[in-house]
mmCIF file of C-alpha atoms in Angstrom:
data_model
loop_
_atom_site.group_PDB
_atom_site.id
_atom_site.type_symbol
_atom_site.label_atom_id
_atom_site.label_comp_id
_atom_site.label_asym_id
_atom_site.label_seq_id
_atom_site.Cartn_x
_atom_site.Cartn_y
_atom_site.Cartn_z
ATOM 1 C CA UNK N 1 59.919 23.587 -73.931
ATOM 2 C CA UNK N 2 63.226 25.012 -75.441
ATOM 3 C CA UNK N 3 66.058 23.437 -75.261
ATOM 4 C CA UNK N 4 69.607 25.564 -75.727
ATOM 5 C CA UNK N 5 71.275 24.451 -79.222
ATOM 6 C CA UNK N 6 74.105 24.933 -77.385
ATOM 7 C CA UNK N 7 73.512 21.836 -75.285
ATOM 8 C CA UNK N 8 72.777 19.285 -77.984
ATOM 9 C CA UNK N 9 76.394 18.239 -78.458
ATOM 10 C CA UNK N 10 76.284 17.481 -74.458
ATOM 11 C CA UNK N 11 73.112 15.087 -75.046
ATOM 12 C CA UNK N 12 74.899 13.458 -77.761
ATOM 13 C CA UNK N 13 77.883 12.617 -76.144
ATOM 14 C CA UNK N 14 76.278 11.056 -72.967
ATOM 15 C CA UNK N 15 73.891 9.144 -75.141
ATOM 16 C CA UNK N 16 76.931 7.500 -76.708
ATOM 17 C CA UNK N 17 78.477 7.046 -73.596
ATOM 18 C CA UNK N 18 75.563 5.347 -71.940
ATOM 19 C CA UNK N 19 74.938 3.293 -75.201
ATOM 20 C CA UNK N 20 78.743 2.016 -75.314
ATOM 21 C CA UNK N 21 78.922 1.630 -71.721
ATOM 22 C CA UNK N 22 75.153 -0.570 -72.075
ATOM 23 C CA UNK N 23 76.216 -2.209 -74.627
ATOM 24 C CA UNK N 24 79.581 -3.533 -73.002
ATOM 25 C CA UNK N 25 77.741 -4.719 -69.977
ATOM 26 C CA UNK N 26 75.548 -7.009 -71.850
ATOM 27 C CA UNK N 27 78.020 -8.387 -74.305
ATOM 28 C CA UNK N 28 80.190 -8.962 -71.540
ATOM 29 C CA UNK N 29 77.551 -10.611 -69.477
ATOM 30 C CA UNK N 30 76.149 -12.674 -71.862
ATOM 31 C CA UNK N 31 79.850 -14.014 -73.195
ATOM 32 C CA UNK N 32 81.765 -14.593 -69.941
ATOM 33 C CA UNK N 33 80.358 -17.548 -68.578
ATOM 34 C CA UNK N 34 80.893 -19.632 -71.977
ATOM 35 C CA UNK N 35 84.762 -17.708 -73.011
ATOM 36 C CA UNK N 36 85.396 -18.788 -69.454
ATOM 37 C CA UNK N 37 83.869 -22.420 -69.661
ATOM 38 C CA UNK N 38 85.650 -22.658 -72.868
ATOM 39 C CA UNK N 39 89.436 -21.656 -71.800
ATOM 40 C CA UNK N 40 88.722 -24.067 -68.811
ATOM 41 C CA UNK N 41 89.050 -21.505 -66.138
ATOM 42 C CA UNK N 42 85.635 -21.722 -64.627
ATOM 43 C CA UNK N 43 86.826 -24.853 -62.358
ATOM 44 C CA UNK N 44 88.962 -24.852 -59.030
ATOM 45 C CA UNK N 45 91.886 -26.238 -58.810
ATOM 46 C CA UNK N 46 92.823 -29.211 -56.552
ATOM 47 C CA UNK N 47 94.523 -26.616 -54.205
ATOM 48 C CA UNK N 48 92.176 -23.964 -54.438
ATOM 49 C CA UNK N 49 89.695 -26.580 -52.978
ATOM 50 C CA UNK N 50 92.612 -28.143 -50.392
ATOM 51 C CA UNK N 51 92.390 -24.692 -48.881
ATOM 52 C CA UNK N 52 88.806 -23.566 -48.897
ATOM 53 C CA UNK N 53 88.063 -27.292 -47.146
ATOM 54 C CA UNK N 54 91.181 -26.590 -44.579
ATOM 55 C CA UNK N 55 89.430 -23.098 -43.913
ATOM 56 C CA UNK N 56 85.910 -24.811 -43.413
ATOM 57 C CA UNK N 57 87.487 -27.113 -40.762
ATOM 58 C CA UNK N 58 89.127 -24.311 -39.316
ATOM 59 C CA UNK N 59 86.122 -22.293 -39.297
ATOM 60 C CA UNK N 60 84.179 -25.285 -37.652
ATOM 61 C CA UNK N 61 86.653 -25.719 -35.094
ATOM 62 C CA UNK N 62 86.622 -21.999 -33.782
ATOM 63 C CA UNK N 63 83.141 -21.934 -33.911
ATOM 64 C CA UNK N 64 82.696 -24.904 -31.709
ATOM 65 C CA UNK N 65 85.615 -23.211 -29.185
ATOM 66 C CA UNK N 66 83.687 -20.024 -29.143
ATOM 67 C CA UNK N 67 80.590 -21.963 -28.615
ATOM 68 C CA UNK N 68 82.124 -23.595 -25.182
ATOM 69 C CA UNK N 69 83.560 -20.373 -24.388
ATOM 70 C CA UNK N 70 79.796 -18.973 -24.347
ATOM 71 C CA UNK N 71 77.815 -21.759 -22.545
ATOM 72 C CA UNK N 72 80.512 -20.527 -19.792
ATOM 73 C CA UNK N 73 78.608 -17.820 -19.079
ATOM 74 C CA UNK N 74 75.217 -18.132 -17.105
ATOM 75 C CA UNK N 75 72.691 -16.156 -19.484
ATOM 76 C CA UNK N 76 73.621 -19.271 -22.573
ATOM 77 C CA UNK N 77 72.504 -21.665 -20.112
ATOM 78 C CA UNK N 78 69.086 -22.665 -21.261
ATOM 79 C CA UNK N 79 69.923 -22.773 -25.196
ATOM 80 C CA UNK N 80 68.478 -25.377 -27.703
ATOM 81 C CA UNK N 81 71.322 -26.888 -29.650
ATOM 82 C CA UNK N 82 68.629 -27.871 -32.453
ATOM 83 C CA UNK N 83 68.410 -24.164 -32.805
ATOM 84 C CA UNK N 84 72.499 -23.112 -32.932
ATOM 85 C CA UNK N 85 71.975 -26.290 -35.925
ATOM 86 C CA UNK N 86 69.417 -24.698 -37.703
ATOM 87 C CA UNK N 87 70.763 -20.977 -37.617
ATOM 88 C CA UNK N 88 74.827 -22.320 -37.664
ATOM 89 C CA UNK N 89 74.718 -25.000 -41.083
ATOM 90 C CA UNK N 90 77.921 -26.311 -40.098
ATOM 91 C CA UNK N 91 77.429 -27.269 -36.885
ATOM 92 C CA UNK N 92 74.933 -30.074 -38.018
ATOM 93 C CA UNK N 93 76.652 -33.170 -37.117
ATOM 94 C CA UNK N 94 78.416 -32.345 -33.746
ATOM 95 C CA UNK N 95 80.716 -35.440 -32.590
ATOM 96 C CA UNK N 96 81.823 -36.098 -28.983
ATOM 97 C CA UNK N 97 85.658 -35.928 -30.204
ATOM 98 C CA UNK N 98 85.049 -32.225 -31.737
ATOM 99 C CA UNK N 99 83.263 -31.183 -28.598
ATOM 100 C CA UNK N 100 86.074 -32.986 -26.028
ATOM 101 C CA UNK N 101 88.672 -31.676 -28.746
ATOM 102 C CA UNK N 102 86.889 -27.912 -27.629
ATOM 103 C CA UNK N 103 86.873 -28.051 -24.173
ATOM 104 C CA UNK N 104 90.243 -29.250 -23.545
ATOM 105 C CA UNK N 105 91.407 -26.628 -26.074
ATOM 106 C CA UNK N 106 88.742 -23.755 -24.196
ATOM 107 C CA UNK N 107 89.883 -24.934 -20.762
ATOM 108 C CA UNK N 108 93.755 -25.260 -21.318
ATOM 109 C CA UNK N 109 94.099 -22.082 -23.125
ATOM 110 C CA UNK N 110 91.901 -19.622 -20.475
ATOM 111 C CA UNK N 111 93.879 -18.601 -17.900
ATOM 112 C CA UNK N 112 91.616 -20.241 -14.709
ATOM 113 C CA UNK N 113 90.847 -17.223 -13.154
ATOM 114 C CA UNK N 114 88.744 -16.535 -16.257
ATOM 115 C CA UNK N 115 87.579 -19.920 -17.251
ATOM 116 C CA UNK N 116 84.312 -20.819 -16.313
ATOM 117 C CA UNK N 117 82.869 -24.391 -16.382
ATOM 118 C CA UNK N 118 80.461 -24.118 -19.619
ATOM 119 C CA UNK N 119 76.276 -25.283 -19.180
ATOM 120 C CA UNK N 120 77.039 -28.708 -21.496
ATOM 121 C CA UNK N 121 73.318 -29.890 -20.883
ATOM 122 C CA UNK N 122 72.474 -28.707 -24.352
ATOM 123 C CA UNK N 123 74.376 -31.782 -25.606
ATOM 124 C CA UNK N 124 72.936 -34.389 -23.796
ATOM 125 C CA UNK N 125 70.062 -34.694 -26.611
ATOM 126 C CA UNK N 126 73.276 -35.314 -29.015
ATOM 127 C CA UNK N 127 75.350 -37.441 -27.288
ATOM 128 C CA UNK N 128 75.523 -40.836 -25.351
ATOM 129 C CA UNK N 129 75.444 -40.542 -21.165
ATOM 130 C CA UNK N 130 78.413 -42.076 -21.053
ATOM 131 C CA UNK N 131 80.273 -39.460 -23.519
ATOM 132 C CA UNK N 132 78.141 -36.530 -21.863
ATOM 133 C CA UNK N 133 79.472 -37.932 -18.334
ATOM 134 C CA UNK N 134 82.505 -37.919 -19.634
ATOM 135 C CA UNK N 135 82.394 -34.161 -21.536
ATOM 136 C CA UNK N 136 81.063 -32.663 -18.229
ATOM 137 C CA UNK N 137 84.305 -34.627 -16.105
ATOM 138 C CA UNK N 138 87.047 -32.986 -18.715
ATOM 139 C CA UNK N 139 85.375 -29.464 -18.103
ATOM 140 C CA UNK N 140 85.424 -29.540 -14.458
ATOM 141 C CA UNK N 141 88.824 -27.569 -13.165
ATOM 142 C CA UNK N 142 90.418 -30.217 -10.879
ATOM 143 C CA UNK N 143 91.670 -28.855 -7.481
ATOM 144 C CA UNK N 144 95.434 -29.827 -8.589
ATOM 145 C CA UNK N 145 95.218 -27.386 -11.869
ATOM 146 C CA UNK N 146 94.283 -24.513 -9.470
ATOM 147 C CA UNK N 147 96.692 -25.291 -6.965
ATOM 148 C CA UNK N 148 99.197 -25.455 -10.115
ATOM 149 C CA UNK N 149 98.191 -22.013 -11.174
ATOM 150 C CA UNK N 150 98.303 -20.739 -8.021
ATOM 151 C CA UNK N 151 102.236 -21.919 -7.474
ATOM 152 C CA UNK N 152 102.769 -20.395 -11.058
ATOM 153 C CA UNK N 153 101.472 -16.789 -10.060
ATOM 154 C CA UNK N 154 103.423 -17.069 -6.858
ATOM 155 C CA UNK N 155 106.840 -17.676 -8.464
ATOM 156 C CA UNK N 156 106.188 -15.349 -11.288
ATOM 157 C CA UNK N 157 105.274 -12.678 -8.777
ATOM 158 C CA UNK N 158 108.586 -13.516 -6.566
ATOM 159 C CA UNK N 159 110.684 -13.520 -9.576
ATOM 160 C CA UNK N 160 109.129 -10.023 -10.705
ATOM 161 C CA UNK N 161 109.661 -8.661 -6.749
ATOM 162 C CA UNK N 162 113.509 -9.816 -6.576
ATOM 163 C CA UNK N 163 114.515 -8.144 -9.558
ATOM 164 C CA UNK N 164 112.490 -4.408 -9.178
ATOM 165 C CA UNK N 165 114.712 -1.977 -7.563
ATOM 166 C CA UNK N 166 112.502 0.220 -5.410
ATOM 167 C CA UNK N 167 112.559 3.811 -5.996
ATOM 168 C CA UNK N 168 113.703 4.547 -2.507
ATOM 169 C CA UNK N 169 117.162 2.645 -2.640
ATOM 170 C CA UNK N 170 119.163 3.955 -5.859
ATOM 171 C CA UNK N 171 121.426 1.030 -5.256
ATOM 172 C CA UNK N 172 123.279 -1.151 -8.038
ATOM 173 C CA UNK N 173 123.139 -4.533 -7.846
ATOM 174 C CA UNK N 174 126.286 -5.767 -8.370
ATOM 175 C CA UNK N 175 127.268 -9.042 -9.942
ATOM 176 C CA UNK N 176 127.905 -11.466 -7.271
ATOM 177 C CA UNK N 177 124.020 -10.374 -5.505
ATOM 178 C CA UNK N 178 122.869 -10.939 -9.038
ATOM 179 C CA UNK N 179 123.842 -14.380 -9.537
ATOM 180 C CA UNK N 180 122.906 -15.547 -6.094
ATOM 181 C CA UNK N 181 119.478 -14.384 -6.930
ATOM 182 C CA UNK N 182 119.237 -16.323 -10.256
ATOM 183 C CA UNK N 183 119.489 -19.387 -8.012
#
């Protein structure tokens, strides 16, 4: 086969390129780990570690939320918590306190129309009767919280309707009608 003279400068310049750029890869490779080890920067500071441990709690505790959030719904219903265990690490060593902790937090943060009472039976293997009794009372939406919720709707729907001018009447309020509905 010929080859063009002309291109023979070409091969020589990516051969040194690829050499140089070879060459820098393994010296760097090979010399990191001890220049690092040996300038002391290869270990985390006691922050550095305050904050990835704060995130791991963090991370536990919206896992567990979104957990409760999903029994709610009726096709997570016949799950095996040994198997969330095995495929979620973390989630190992549930307590009763992180899992009350969740559903108070799941339940007082979803409005009620949405919330639905999570399938807890997966726990019951993990947990005490007494503390699954208990877990299953503290999800249950109590006839006073909807009757509470209802009220709030109510009010915030009356306040909304006395202040909407309708497009019909282009009146102004004036100031005295305005303060008498403020009250």
């Amino acid at each position: 086969v010929l080859i063009d003279p002309r291109r023979d400068p070409t091969h020589l310049l990516f051969g040194f390129t690829g050499g140089i750029a070879l060459l820098t890869l393994l010296v760097n490779g090979v010399l990191a780990g001890p220049v690092l080890k040996s300038l002391g920067l290869n270990r985390s500071s006691k922050e550095r570690t305050r904050i990835v441990d704060s995130y791991g709690e963090h991370l536990r505790k919206s896992t567990i939320e979104q957990m409760i959030i999903l029994l709610g719904r009726d096709h997570y219903s016949n799950i095996d918590i040994r198997t969330i265990q095995n495929s979620v690490p973390f989630l190992k060593k549930l307590t009763y306190h992180e899992l009350r902790f969740a559903v108070r937090t799941v339940k007082d943060n979803t409005p009620l129309y949405e919330y639905s009472q999570p399938h807890l039976s997966l726990f019951e293997d993990i947990l005490s009767k007494d503390e699954y009794k208990k877990l299953e009372a503290i999800s249950v939406v109590e006839l006073y919280q909807r009757f509470r919720t209802a009220a709030a709707r109510i009010a915030m729907q009356s306040a909304s309707s006395a202040f909407s001018l309708t497009s019909s009447s282009h009146s102004v309020v004036d100031k005295e009608e305005f303060s008498d509905q403020r009250f």
